[in-house]
Short mmCIF file of C-alpha atoms in Angstrom, two decimals:
data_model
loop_
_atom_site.label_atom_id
_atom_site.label_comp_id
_atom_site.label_asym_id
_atom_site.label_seq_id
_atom_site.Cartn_x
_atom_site.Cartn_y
_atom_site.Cartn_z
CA UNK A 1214 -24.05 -39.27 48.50
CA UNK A 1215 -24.37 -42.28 45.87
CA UNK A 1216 -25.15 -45.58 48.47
CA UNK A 1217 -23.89 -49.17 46.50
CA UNK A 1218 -25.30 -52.05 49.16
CA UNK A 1219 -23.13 -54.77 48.97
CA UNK A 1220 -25.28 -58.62 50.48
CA UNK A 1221 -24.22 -60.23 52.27
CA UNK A 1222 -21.75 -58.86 53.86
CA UNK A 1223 -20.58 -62.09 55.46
CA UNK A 1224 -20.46 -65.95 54.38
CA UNK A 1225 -19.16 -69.40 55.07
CA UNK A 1226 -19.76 -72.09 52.52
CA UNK A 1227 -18.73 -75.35 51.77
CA UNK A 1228 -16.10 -76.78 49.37
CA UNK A 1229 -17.76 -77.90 46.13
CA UNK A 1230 -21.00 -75.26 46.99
CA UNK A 1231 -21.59 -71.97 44.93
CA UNK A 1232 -22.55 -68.45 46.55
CA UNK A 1233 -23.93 -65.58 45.63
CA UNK A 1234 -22.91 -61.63 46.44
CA UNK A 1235 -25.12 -58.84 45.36
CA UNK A 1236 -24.04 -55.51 44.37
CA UNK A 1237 -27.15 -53.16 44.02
CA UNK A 1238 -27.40 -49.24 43.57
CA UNK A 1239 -30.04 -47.84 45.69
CA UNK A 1240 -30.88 -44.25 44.64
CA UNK A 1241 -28.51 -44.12 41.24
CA UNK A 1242 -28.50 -46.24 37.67
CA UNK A 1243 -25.13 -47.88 36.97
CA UNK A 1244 -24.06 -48.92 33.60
CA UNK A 1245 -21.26 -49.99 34.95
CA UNK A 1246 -19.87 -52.20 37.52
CA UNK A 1247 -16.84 -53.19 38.87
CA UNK A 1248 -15.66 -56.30 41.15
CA UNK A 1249 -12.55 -56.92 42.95
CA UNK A 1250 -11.52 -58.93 45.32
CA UNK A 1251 -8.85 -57.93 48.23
CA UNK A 1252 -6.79 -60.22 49.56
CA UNK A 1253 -5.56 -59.42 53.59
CA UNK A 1254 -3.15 -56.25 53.36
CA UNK A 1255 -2.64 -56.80 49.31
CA UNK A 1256 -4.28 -54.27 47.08
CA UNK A 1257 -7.73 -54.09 45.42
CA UNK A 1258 -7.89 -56.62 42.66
CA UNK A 1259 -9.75 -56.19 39.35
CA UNK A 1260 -11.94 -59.26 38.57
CA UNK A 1261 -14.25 -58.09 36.15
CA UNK A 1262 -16.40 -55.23 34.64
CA UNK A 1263 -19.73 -56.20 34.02
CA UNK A 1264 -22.21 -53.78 32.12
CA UNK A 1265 -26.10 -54.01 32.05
CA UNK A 1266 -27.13 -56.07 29.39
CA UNK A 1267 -24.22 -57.59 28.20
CA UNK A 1268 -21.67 -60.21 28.98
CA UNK A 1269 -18.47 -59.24 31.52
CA UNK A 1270 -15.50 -58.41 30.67
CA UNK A 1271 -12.98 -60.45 33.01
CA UNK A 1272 -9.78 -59.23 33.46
CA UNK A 1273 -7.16 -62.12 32.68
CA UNK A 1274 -6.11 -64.76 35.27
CA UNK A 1275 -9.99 -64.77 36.20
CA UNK A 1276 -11.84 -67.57 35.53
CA UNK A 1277 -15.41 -66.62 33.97
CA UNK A 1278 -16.86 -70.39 33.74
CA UNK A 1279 -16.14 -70.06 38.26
CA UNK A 1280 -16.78 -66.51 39.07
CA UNK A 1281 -20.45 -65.83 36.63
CA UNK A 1282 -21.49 -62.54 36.86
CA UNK A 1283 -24.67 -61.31 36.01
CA UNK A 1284 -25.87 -57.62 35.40
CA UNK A 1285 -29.29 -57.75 34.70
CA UNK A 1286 -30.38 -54.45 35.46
CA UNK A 1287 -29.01 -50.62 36.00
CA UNK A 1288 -29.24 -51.24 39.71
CA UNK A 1289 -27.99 -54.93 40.46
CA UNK A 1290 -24.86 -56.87 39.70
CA UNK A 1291 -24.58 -60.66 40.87
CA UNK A 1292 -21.45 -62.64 41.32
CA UNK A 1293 -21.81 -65.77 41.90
CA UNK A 1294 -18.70 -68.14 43.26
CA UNK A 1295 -19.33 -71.70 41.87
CA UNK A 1296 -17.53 -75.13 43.43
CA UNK A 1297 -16.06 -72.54 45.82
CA UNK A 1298 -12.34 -73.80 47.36
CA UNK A 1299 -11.06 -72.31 50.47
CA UNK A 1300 -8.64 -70.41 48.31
CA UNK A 1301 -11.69 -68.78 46.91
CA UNK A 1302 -12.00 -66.95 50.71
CA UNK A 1303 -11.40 -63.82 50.35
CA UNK A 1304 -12.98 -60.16 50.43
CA UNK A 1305 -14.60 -59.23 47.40
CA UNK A 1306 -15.73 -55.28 47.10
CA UNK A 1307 -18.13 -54.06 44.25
CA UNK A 1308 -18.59 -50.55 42.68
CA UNK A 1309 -20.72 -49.10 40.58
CA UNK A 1310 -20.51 -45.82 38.12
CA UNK A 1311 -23.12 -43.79 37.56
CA UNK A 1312 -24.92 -42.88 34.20
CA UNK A 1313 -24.03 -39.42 34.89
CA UNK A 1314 -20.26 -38.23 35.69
CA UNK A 1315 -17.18 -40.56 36.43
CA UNK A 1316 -17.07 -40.98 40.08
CA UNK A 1317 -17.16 -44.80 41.39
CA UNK A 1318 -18.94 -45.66 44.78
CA UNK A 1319 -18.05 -48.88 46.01
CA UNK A 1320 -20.27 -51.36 48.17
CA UNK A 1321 -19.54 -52.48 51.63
CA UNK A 1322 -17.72 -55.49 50.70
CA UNK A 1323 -18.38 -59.05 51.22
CA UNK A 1324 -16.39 -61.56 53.54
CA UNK A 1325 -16.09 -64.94 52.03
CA UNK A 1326 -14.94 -68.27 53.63
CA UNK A 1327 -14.71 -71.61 52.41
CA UNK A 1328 -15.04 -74.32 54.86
CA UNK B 857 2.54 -50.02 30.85
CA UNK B 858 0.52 -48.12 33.31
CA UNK B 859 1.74 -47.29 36.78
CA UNK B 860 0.22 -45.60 39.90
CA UNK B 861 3.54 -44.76 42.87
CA UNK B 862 2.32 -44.22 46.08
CA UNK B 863 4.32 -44.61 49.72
CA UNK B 864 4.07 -47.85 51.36
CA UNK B 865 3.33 -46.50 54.25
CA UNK B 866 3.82 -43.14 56.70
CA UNK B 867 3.46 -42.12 60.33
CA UNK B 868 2.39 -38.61 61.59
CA UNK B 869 1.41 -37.37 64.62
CA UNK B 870 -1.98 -36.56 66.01
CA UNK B 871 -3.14 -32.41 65.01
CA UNK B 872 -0.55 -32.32 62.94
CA UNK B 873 -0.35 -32.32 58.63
CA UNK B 874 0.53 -35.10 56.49
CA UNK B 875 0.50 -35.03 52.41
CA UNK B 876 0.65 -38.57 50.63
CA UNK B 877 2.14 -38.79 47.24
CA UNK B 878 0.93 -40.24 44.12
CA UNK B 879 2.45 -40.06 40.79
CA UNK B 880 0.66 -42.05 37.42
CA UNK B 881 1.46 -43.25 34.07
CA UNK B 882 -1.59 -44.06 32.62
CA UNK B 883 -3.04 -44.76 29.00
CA UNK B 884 -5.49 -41.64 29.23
CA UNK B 885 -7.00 -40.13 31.81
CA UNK B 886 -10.43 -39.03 32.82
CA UNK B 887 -9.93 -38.32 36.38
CA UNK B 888 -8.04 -39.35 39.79
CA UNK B 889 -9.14 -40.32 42.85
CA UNK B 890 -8.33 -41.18 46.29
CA UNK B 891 -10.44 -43.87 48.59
CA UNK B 892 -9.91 -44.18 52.34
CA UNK B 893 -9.91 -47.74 53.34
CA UNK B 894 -10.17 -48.94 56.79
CA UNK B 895 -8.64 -52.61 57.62
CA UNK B 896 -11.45 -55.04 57.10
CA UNK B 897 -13.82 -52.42 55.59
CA UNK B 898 -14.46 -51.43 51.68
CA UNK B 899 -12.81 -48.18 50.26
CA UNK B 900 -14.77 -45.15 50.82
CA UNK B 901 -14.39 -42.37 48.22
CA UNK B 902 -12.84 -39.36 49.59
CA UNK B 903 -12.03 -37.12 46.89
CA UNK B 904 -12.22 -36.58 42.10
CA UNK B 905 -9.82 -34.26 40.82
CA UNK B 906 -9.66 -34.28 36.76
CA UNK B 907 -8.86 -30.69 36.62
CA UNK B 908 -5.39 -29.24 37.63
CA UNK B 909 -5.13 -27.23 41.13
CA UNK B 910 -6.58 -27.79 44.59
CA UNK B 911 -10.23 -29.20 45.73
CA UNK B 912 -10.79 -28.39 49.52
CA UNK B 913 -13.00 -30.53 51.50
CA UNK B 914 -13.02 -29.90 55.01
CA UNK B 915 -10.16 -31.48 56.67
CA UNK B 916 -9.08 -33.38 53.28
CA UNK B 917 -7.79 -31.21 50.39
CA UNK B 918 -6.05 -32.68 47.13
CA UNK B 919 -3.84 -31.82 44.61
CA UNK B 920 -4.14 -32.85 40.50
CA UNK B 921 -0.88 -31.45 37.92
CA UNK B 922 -1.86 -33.79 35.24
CA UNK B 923 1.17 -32.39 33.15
CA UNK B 924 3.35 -33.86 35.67
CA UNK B 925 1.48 -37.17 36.70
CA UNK B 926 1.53 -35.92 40.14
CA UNK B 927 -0.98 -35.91 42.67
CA UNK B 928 -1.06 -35.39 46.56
CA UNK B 929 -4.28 -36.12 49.20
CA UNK B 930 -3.45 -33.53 52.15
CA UNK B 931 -4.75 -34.47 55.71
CA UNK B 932 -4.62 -31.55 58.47
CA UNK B 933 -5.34 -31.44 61.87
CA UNK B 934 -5.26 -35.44 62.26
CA UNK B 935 -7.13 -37.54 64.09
CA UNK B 936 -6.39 -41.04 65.54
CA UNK B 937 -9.68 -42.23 63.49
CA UNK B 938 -7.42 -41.33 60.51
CA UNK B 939 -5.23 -44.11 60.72
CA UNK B 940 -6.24 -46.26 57.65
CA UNK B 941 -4.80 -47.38 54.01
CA UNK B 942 -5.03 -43.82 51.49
CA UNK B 943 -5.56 -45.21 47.79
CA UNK B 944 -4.65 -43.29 44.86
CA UNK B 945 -6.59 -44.10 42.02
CA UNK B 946 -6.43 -43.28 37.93
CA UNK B 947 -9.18 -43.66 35.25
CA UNK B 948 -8.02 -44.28 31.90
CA UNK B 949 -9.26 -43.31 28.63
CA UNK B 950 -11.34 -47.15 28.73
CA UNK B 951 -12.67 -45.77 32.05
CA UNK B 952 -10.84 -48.96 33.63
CA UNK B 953 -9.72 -47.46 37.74
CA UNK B 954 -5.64 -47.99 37.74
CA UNK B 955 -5.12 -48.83 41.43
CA UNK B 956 -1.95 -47.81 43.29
CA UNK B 957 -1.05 -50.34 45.67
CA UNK B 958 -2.43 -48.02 48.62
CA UNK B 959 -0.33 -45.94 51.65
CA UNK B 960 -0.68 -47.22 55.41
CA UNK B 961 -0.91 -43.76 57.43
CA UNK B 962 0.00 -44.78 61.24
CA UNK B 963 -1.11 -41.80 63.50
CA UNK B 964 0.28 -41.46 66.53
CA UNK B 965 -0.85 -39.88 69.66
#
């Protein structure tokens, strides 16, 4: 099946430093991707959609000046967690849909701590 | 607004069946489908239905009546590595995924 690789898949920062989580789709294009973030036994979150070539569409509540998220290809999404605050830890899960058909694949997720 | 209804959470015993429930209210729809996620671990797709009836896959079958906003994911012949969070899932007509808030199956031995 489709294989989204999600890097890295764990990561401590510091208050006040940015990080960045790549989403990439290894033997499929995606036009679209998807990021969420999951808070510990809570539901997956919509942040944003983000399709190649243009800007993301953030879903409200999200900030898009702190989480900037770059799709600059069919295969890679980057989101990138600036002046990160330990409220920003969290686990935050990409996916990615294919150019052909509907079904969404989603990356392994990435663990995210602020120090 | 739109909706996705799923059980909180349900217990069933080892070898033995268990269906989880989902019912939807969606603007649109181009498809539903259900993710097995393990605590700690991103969803895993398990399943697509966007025509009515049943789609069999080995030991996980389910279920789409799109007239009735219904759908059910079927586990048989459980296994302990089955205990995990079941999420139902709905794609709108903007291709947005409406998330139901997920079911907690507990096996037990």
């Amino acid at each position: 099946g489709a294989v989204v690789s999600q890097h890295p898949s764990r990561v401590i920062c510091k208050s006040g430093t940015s990080v960045k989580i790549e989403c990439r789709s290894l033997d499929f294009q995606a036009t679209t991707m998807f990021w969420y973030r999951q808070f510990p036994k809570q539901s997956l979150m919509l942040m944003a959609t983000s399709n190649e070539g243009s800007k993301a569409t953030y879903e409200q509540g999200v900030e898009k000046d702190k989480f900037l998220i770059n799709h600059a290809s069919l295969t890679l999404s980057t989101l990138t967690v600036t002046s990160a605050h330990p409220e920003d830890s969290s686990f935050y899960i990409c996916s990615a849909r294919a150019l052909s058909g509907n079904t969404i694949y989603f990356g392994e997720g990435s663990w995210l701590t602020v120090v | 607004g739109q909706n996705i209804d799923q059980p909180t959470e349900m217990t069933a015993t080892e070898g033995a069946i268990v269906q989880i429930n989902c019912t939807y209210q969606t603007s649109g729809f181009n498809g539903l489908f259900w993710y097995q996620q393990h605590a700690g671990e991103a969803p895993t797709f398990l399943s697509y239905n966007v025509l009515d009836g049943l789609e069999e896959k080995g030991r996980f079958s389910s279920f789409l009546s799109r007239s009735k906003g219904y759908s059910y994911l079927l586990l048989k012949e459980l296994q302990m590595k089955d205990s995990a969070s079941y999420l139902c899932a709905v794609m709108d007509s903007n291709y947005q995924l409406i998330w139901g808030a997920g079911t907690k199956l507990i096996i037990k031995p």
